[in-house]
Tab-separated table of C-alpha atoms and ligand atoms in Angstrom:
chain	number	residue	atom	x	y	z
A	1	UNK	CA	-29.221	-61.322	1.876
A	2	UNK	CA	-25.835	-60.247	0.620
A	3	UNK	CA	-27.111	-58.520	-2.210
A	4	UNK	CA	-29.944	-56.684	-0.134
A	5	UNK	CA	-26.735	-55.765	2.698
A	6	UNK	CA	-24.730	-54.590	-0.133
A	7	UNK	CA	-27.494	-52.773	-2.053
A	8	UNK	CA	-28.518	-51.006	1.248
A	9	UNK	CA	-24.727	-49.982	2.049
A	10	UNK	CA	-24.663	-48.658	-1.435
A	11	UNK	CA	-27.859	-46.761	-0.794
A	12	UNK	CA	-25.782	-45.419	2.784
A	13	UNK	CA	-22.677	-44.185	0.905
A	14	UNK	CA	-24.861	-42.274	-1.695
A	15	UNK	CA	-26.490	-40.490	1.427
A	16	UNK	CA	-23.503	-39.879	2.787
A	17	UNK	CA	-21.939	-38.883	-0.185
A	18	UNK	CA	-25.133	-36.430	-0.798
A	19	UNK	CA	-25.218	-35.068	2.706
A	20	UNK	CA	-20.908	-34.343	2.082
A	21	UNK	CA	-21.467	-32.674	-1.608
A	22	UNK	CA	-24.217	-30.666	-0.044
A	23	UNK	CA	-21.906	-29.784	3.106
A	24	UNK	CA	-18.919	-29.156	0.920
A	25	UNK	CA	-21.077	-27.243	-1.588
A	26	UNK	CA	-22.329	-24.915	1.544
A	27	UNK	CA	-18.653	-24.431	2.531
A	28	UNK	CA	-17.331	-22.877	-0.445
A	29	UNK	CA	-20.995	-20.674	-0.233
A	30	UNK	CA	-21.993	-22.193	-3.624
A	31	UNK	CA	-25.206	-20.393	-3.776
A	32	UNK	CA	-24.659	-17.062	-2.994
A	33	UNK	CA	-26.085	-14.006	-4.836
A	34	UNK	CA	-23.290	-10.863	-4.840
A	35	UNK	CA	-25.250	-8.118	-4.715
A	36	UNK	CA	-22.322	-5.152	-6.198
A	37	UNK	CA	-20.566	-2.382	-3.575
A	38	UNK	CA	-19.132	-0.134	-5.748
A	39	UNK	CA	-15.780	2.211	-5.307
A	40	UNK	CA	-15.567	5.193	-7.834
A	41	UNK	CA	-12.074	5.860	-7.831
A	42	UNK	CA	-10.689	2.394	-8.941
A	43	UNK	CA	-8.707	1.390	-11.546
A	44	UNK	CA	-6.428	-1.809	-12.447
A	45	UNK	CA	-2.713	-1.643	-11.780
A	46	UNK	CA	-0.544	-1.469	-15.185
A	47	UNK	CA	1.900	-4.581	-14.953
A	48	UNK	CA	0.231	-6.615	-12.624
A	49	UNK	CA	-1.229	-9.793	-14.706
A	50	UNK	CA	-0.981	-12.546	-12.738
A	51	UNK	CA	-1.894	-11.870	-9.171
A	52	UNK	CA	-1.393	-9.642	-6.285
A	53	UNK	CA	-2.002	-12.744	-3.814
A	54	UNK	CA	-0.757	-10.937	-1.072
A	55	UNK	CA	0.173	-7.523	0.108
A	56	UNK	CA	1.873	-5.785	3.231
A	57	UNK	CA	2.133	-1.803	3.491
A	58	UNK	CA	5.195	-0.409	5.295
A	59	UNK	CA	4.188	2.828	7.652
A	60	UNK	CA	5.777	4.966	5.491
A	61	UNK	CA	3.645	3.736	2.720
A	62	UNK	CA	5.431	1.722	0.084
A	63	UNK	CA	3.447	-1.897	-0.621
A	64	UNK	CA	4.849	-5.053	-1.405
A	65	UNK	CA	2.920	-7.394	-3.715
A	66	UNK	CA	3.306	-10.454	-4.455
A	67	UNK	CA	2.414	-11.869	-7.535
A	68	UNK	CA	2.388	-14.989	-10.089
A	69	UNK	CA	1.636	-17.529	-7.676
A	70	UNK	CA	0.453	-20.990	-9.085
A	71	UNK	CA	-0.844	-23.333	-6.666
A	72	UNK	CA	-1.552	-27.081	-8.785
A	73	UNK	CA	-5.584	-26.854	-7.801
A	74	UNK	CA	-6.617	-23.434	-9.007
A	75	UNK	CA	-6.191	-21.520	-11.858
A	76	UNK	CA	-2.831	-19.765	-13.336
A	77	UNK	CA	-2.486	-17.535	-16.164
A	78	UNK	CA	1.068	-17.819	-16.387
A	79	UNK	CA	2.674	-21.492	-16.421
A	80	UNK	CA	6.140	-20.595	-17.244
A	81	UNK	CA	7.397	-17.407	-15.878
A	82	UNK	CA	8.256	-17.112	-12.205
A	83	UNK	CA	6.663	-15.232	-9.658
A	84	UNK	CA	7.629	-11.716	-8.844
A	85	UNK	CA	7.463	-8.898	-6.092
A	86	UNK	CA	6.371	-5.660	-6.796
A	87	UNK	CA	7.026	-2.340	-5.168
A	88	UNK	CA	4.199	0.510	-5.011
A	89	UNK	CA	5.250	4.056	-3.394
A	90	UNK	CA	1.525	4.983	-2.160
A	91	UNK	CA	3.061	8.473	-0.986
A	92	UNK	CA	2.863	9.508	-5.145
A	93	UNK	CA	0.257	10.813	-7.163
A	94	UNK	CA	0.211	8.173	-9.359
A	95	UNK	CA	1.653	5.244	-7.875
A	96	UNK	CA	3.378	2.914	-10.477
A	97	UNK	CA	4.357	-0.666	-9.669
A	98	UNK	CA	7.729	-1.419	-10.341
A	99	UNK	CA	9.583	-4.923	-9.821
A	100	UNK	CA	11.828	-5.685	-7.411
A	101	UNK	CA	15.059	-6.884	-8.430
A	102	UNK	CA	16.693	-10.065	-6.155
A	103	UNK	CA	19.980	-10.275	-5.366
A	104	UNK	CA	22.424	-13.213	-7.333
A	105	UNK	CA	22.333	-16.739	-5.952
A	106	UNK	CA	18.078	-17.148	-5.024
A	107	UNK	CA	16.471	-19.349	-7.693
A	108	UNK	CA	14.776	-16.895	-9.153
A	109	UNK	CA	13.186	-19.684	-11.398
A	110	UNK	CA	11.650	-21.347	-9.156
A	111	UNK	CA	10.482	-18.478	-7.145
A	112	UNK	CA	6.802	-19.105	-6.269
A	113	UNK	CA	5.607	-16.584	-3.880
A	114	UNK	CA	2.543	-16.870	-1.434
A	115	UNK	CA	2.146	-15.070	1.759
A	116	UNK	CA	4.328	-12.110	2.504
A	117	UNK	CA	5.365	-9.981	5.778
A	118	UNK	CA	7.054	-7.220	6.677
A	119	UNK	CA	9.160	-6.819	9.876
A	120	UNK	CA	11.384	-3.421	10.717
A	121	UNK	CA	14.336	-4.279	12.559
A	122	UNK	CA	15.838	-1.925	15.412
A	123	UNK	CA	18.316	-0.154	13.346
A	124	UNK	CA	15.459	0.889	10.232
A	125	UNK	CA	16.849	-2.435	8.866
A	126	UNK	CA	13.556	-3.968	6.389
A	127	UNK	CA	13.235	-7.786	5.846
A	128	UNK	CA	10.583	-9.311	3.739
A	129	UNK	CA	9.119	-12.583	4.766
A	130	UNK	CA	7.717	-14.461	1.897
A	131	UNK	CA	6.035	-17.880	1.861
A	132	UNK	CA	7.290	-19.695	-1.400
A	133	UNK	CA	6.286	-22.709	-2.917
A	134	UNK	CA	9.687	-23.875	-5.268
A	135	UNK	CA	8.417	-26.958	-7.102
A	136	UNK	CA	5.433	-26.743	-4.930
A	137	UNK	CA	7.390	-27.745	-1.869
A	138	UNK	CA	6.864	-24.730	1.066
A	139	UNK	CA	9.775	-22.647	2.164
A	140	UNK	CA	10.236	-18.975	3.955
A	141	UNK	CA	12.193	-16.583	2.329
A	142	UNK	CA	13.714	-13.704	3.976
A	143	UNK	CA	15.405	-10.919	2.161
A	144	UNK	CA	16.472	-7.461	2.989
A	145	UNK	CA	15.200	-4.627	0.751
A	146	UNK	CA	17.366	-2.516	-0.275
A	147	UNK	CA	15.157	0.992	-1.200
A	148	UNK	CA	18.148	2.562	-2.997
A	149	UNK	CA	17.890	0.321	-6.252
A	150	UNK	CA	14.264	-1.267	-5.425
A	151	UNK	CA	16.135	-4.764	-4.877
A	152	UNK	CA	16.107	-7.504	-2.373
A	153	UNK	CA	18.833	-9.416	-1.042
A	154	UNK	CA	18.101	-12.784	-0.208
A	155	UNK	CA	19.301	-13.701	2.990
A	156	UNK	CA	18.179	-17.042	3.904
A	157	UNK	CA	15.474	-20.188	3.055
A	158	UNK	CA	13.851	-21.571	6.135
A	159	UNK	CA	12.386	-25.064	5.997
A	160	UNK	CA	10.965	-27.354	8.506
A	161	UNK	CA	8.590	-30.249	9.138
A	162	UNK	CA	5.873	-28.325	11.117
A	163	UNK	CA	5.990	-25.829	7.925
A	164	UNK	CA	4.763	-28.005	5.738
A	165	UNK	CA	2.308	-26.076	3.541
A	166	UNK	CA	2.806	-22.621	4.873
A	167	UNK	CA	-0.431	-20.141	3.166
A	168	UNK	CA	0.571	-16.997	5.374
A	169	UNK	CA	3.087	-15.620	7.933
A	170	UNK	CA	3.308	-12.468	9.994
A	171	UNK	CA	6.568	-11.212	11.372
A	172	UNK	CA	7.330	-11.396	14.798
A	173	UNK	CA	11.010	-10.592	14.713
A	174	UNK	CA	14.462	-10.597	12.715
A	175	UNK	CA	13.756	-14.283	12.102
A	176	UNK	CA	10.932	-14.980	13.642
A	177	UNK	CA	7.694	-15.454	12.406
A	178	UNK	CA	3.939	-17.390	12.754
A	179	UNK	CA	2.954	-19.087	10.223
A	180	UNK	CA	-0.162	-21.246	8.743
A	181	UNK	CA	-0.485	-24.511	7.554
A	182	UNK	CA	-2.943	-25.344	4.193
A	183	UNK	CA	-2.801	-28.837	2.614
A	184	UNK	CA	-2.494	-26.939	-1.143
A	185	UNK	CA	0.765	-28.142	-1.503
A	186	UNK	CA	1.918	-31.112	0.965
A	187	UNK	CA	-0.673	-33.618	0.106
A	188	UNK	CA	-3.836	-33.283	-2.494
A	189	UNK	CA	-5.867	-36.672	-1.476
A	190	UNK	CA	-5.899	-34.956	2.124
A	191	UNK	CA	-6.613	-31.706	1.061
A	192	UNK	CA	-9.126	-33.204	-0.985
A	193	UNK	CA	-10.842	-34.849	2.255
A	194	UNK	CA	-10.113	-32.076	4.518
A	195	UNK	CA	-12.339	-30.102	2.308
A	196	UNK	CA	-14.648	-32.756	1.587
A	197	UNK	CA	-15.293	-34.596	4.843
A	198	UNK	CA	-14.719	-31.222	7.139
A	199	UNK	CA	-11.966	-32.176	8.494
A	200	UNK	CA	-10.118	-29.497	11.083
A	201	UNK	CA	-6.601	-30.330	10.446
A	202	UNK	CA	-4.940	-26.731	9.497
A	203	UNK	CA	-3.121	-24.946	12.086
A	204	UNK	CA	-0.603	-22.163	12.719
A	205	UNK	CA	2.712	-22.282	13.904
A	206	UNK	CA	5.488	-20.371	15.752
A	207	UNK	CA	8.979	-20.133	14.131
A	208	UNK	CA	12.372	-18.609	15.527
A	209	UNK	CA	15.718	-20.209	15.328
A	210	UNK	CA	15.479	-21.048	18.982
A	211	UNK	CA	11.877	-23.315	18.987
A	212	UNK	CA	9.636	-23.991	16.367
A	213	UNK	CA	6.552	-25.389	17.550
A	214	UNK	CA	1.933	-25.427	16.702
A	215	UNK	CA	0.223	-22.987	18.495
A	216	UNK	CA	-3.167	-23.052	16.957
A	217	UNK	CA	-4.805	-26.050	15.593
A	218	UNK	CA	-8.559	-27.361	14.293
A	219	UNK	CA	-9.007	-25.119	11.395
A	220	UNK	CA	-10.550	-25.744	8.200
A	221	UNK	CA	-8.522	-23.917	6.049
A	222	UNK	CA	-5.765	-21.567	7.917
A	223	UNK	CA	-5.188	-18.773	5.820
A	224	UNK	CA	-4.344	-15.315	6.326
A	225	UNK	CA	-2.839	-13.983	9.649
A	226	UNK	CA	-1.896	-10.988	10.656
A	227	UNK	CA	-0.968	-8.793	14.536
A	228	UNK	CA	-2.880	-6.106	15.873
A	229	UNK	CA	-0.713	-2.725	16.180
A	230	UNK	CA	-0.110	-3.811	19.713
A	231	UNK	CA	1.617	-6.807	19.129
A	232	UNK	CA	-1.175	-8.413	22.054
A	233	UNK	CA	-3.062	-10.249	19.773
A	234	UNK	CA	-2.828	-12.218	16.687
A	235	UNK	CA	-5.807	-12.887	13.677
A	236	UNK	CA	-6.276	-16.218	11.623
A	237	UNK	CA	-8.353	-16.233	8.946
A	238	UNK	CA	-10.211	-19.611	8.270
A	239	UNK	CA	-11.253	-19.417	4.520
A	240	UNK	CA	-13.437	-22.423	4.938
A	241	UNK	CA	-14.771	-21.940	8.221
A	242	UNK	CA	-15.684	-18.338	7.092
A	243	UNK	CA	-14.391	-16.739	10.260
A	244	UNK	CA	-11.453	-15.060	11.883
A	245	UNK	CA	-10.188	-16.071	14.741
A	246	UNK	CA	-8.818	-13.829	17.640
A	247	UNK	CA	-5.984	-15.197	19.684
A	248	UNK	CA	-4.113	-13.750	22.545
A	249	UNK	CA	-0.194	-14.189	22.381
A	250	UNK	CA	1.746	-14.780	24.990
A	251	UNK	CA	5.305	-13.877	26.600
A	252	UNK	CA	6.178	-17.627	25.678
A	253	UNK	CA	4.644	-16.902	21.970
A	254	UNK	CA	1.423	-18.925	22.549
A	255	UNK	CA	-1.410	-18.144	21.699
A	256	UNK	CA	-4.693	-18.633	23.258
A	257	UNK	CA	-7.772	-18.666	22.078
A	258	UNK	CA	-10.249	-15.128	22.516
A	259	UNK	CA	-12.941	-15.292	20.209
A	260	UNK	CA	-14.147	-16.077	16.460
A	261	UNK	CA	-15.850	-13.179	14.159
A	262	UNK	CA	-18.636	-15.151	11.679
A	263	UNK	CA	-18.245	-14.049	8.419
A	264	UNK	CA	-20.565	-15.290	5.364
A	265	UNK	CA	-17.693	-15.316	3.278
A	266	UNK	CA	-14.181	-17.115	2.577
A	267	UNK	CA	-11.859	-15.039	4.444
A	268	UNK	CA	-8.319	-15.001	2.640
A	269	UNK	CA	-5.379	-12.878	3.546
A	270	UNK	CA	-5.765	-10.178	6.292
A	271	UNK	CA	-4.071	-6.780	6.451
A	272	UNK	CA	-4.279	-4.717	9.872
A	273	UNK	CA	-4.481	-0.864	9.477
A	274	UNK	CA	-1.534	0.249	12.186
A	275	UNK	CA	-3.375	3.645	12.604
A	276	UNK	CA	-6.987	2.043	13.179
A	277	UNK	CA	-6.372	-1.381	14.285
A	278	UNK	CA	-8.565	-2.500	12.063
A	279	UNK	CA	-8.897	-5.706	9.969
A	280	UNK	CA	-9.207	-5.510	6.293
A	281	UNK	CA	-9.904	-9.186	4.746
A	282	UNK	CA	-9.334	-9.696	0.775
A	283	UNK	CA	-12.669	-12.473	0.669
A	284	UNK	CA	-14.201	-14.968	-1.728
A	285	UNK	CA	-17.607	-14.145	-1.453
A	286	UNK	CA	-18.418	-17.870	-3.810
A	287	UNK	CA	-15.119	-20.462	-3.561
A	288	UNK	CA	-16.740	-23.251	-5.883
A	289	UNK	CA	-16.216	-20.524	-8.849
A	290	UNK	CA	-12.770	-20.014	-7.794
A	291	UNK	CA	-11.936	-23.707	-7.167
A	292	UNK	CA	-13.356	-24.617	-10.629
A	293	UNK	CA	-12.964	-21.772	-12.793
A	294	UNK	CA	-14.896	-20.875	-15.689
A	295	UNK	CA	-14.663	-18.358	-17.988
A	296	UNK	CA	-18.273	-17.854	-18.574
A	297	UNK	CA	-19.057	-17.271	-14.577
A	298	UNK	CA	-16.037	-15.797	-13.050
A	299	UNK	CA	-15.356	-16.260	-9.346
A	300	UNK	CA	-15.996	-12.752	-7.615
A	301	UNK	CA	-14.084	-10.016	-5.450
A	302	UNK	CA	-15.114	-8.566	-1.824
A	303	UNK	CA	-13.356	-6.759	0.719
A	304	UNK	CA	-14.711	-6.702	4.427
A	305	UNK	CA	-13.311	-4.394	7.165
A	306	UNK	CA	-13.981	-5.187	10.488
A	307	UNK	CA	-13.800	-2.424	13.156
A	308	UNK	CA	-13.467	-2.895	17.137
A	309	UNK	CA	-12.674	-6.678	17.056
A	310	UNK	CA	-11.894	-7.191	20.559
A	311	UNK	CA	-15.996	-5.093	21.336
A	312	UNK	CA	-18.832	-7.679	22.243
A	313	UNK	CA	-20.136	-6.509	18.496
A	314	UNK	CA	-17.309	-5.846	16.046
A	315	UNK	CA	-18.587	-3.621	12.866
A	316	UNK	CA	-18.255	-5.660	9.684
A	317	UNK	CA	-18.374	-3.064	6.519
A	318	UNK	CA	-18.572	-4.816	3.189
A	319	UNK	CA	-16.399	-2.239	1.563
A	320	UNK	CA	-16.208	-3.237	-2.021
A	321	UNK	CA	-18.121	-6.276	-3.781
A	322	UNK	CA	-17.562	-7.161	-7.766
A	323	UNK	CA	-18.875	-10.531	-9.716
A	324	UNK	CA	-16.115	-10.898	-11.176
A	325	UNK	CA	-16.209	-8.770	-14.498
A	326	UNK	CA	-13.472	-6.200	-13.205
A	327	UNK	CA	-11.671	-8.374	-10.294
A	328	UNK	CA	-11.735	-12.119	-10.054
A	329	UNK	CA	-10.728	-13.592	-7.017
A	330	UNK	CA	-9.343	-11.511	-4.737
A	331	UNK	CA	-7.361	-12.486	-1.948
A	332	UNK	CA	-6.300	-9.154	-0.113
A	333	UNK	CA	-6.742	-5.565	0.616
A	334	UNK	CA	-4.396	-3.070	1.875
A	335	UNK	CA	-5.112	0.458	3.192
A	336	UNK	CA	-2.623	3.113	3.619
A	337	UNK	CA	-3.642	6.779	3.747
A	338	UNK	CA	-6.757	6.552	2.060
A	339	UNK	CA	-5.613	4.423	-0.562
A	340	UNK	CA	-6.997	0.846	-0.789
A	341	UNK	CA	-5.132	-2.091	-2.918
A	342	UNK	CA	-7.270	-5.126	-3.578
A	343	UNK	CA	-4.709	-7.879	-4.777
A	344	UNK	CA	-6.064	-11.139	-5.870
A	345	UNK	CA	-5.072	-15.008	-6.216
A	346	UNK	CA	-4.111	-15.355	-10.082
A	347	UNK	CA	-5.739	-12.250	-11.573
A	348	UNK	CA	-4.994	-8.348	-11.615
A	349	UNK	CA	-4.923	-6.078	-8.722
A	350	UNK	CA	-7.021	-2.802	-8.213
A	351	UNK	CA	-5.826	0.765	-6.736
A	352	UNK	CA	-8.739	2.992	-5.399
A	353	UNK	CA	-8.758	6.334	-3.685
A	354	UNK	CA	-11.409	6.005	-0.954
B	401	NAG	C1	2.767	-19.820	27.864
B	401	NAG	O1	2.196	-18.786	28.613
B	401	NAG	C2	0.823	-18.941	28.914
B	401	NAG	C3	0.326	-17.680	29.589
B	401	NAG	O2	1.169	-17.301	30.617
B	401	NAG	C4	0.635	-20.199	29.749
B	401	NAG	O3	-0.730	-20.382	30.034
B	401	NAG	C5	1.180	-21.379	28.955
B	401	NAG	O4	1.081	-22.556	29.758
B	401	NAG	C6	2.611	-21.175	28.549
B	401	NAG	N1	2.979	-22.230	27.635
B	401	NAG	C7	4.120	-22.901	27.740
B	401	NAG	C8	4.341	-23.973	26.741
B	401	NAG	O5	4.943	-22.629	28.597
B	402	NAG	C1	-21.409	-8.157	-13.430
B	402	NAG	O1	-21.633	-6.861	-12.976
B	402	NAG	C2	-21.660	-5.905	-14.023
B	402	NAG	C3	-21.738	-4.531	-13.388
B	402	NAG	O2	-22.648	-4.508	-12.312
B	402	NAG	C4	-22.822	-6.212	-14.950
B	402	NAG	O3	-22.843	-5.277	-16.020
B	402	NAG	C5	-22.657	-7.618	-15.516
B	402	NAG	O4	-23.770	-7.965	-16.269
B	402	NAG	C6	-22.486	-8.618	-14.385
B	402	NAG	N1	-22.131	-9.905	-14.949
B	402	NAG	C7	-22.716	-11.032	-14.585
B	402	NAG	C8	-22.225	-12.261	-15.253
B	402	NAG	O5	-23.592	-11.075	-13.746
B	403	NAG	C1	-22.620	-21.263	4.753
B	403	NAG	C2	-22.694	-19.820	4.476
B	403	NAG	O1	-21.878	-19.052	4.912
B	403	NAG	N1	-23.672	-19.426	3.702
B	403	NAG	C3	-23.878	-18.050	3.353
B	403	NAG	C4	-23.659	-17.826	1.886
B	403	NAG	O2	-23.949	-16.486	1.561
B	403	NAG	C5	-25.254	-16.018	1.917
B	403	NAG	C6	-25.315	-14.575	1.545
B	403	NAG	O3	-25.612	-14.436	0.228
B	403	NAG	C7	-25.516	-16.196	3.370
B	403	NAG	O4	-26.846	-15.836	3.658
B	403	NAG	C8	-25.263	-17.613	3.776
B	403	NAG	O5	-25.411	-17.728	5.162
């Protein structure tokens, strides 16, 4: 009787397992076919090896990039140098990207940068948020760039318990900031189950020296979020709920839920056009070649831009689609004047002329 009980719970966990591995598999899209979108006028950045994981675009048109991110799970072409951020001025002909020196006294060595934001202060004054992962702990950087000799000066390291394992932040203020929460570096079993048994426990979260508290909660995967030009409502990507989320923000800096925008992709970082409002989202169109990476089937690019958001039927564009044989994996785009960067986790980064 024992035997047949333990046989048939056996026979249950192998179900369950199944029905998991078959939900999991579904998650990450396994099975998708990417049929190509082509751009003509693209070609790869010079200098840029080893990811362009996220980018922001000032008005006045110079990107920051961040690059050489490893996170323990995925794939890393470069084990032993330290991340980097690049400048691009997208106002020249030929824009070049050039390093940005940091000031004396940030580890520079241990720099591991993730997410990045912009924010202009009142007097011109440019700070650069930037999610960084020093031995794969979480921290937020802020520096202040310095355009005269490309640098930035490092001006302080934020940490705290609700930001455990920031993925993305948008700038609210001089030091102040939303932010969300991944598992990829706090705690691999439960990033392991979150991905494997569905669970919804990623959230965003509201940071100023003042209060720190959660504001959204019961995603998947939070990933990318970004403010509409407005400053009335803020965007979550949830890479593997393959949607973005729409939340109103309030005087108090809460946010409320609006609406969700189905996408049949994994939605990564998010860039928000200030002219247009719109939302451009750097996507993995198939995250099981991404999660386990193989040379011999490369995970795939795709940027979406989604017009009208707040309409009863946003337009989603799929603007650019690759398998993988000229961008693998990318994980942003950013428009500024008719010039589109698509960055990417761990690989190059791509400048096109729309
Ligand atoms: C913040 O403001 C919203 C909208 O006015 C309100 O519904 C919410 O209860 C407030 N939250 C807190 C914590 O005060
Ligand atoms: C990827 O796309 C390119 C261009 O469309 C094509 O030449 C190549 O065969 C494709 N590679 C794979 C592995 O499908
Ligand atoms: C779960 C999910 O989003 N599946 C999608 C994977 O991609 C194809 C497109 O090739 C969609 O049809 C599926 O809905």
């Amino acid at each position: 009787m024992g035997k047949v009980l333990g046989l048939a719970l056996v026979g249950l966990l192998a179900a369950l397992f199944g029905e998991r591995l078959m939900e999991f598999r579904r998650k990450l899209n396994a099975s998708r076919d990417l049929e190509p979108v082509e751009l003509p006028n693209c070609h790869l950045i010079k200098r840029i090896e080893s990811g362009a994981e996220d980018i922001d675009i000032l008005p006045d048109g110079l990107a920051f990039i961040s690059s050489g991110l490893k996170i323990q799970i995925l794939k890393s072409f470069v084990t032993d140098k330290p991340g980097e951020i690049f400048l691009m001025d997208l106002n020249d002909e030929n824009p070049r990207a050039v390093e940005l020196r940091i000031s004396r006294g940030f580890d520079i060595a241990s720099f591991n940068p993730h997410g990045i934001s912009t924010y202009i202060d009142k007097d011109d004054s440019v700070y650069l948020f930037v999610v960084n992962h020093p031995e794969f702990k979480s921290t937020v950087e802020v520096f202040k760039f310095v355009e005269d000799d490309n640098s930035l000066v490092h001006l302080k390291t934020i940490r705290h318990e609700l930001l455990s394992s920031v993925n993305d932040i948008v700038a609210v203020g001089p030091e102040h900031f939303y932010a969300t929460n991944d598992h990829y570096f706090s705690d691999h079993l439960l990033l392991m189950m979150e991905l494997f048994l569905g669970l919804t426990w990623s959230n965003a979260v509201y940071y100023s020296p003042e209060e720190v508290k959660e504001v959204a909660s019961g995603f998947y995967s939070a990933n990318g979020i970004n403010i509409s030009p407005d400053k009335k409502y803020v965007y979550i990507a949830d890479l593997m709920g393959h949607n973005i989320h729409v939340m109103e923000k309030h005087a108090n800096w809460s946010l409320s839920h609006l609406k969700v925008v189905e996408l049949d992709t994994l939605v990564d970082n998010l860039f928000v056009d200030p002219v247009t409002g719109d939302i451009w989202g750097g996507c993995h169109p198939n995250g099981m070649k991404l999660l386990f990476y193989d040379p011999e089937n490369l995970p795939g690019s795709e940027v979406l831009r989604i017009q009208d958001v707040l309409s009863a039927k946003p337009i989603v564009t799929q603007v650019y689609a690759e398998n993988g044989s000229v961008l693998q994996g990318s994980s942003v785009a950013a428009l500024y004047s008719g010039k589109l960067l698509i960055g990417t986790v761990f690989h190059r980064a791509l400048y096109c002329v729309l």
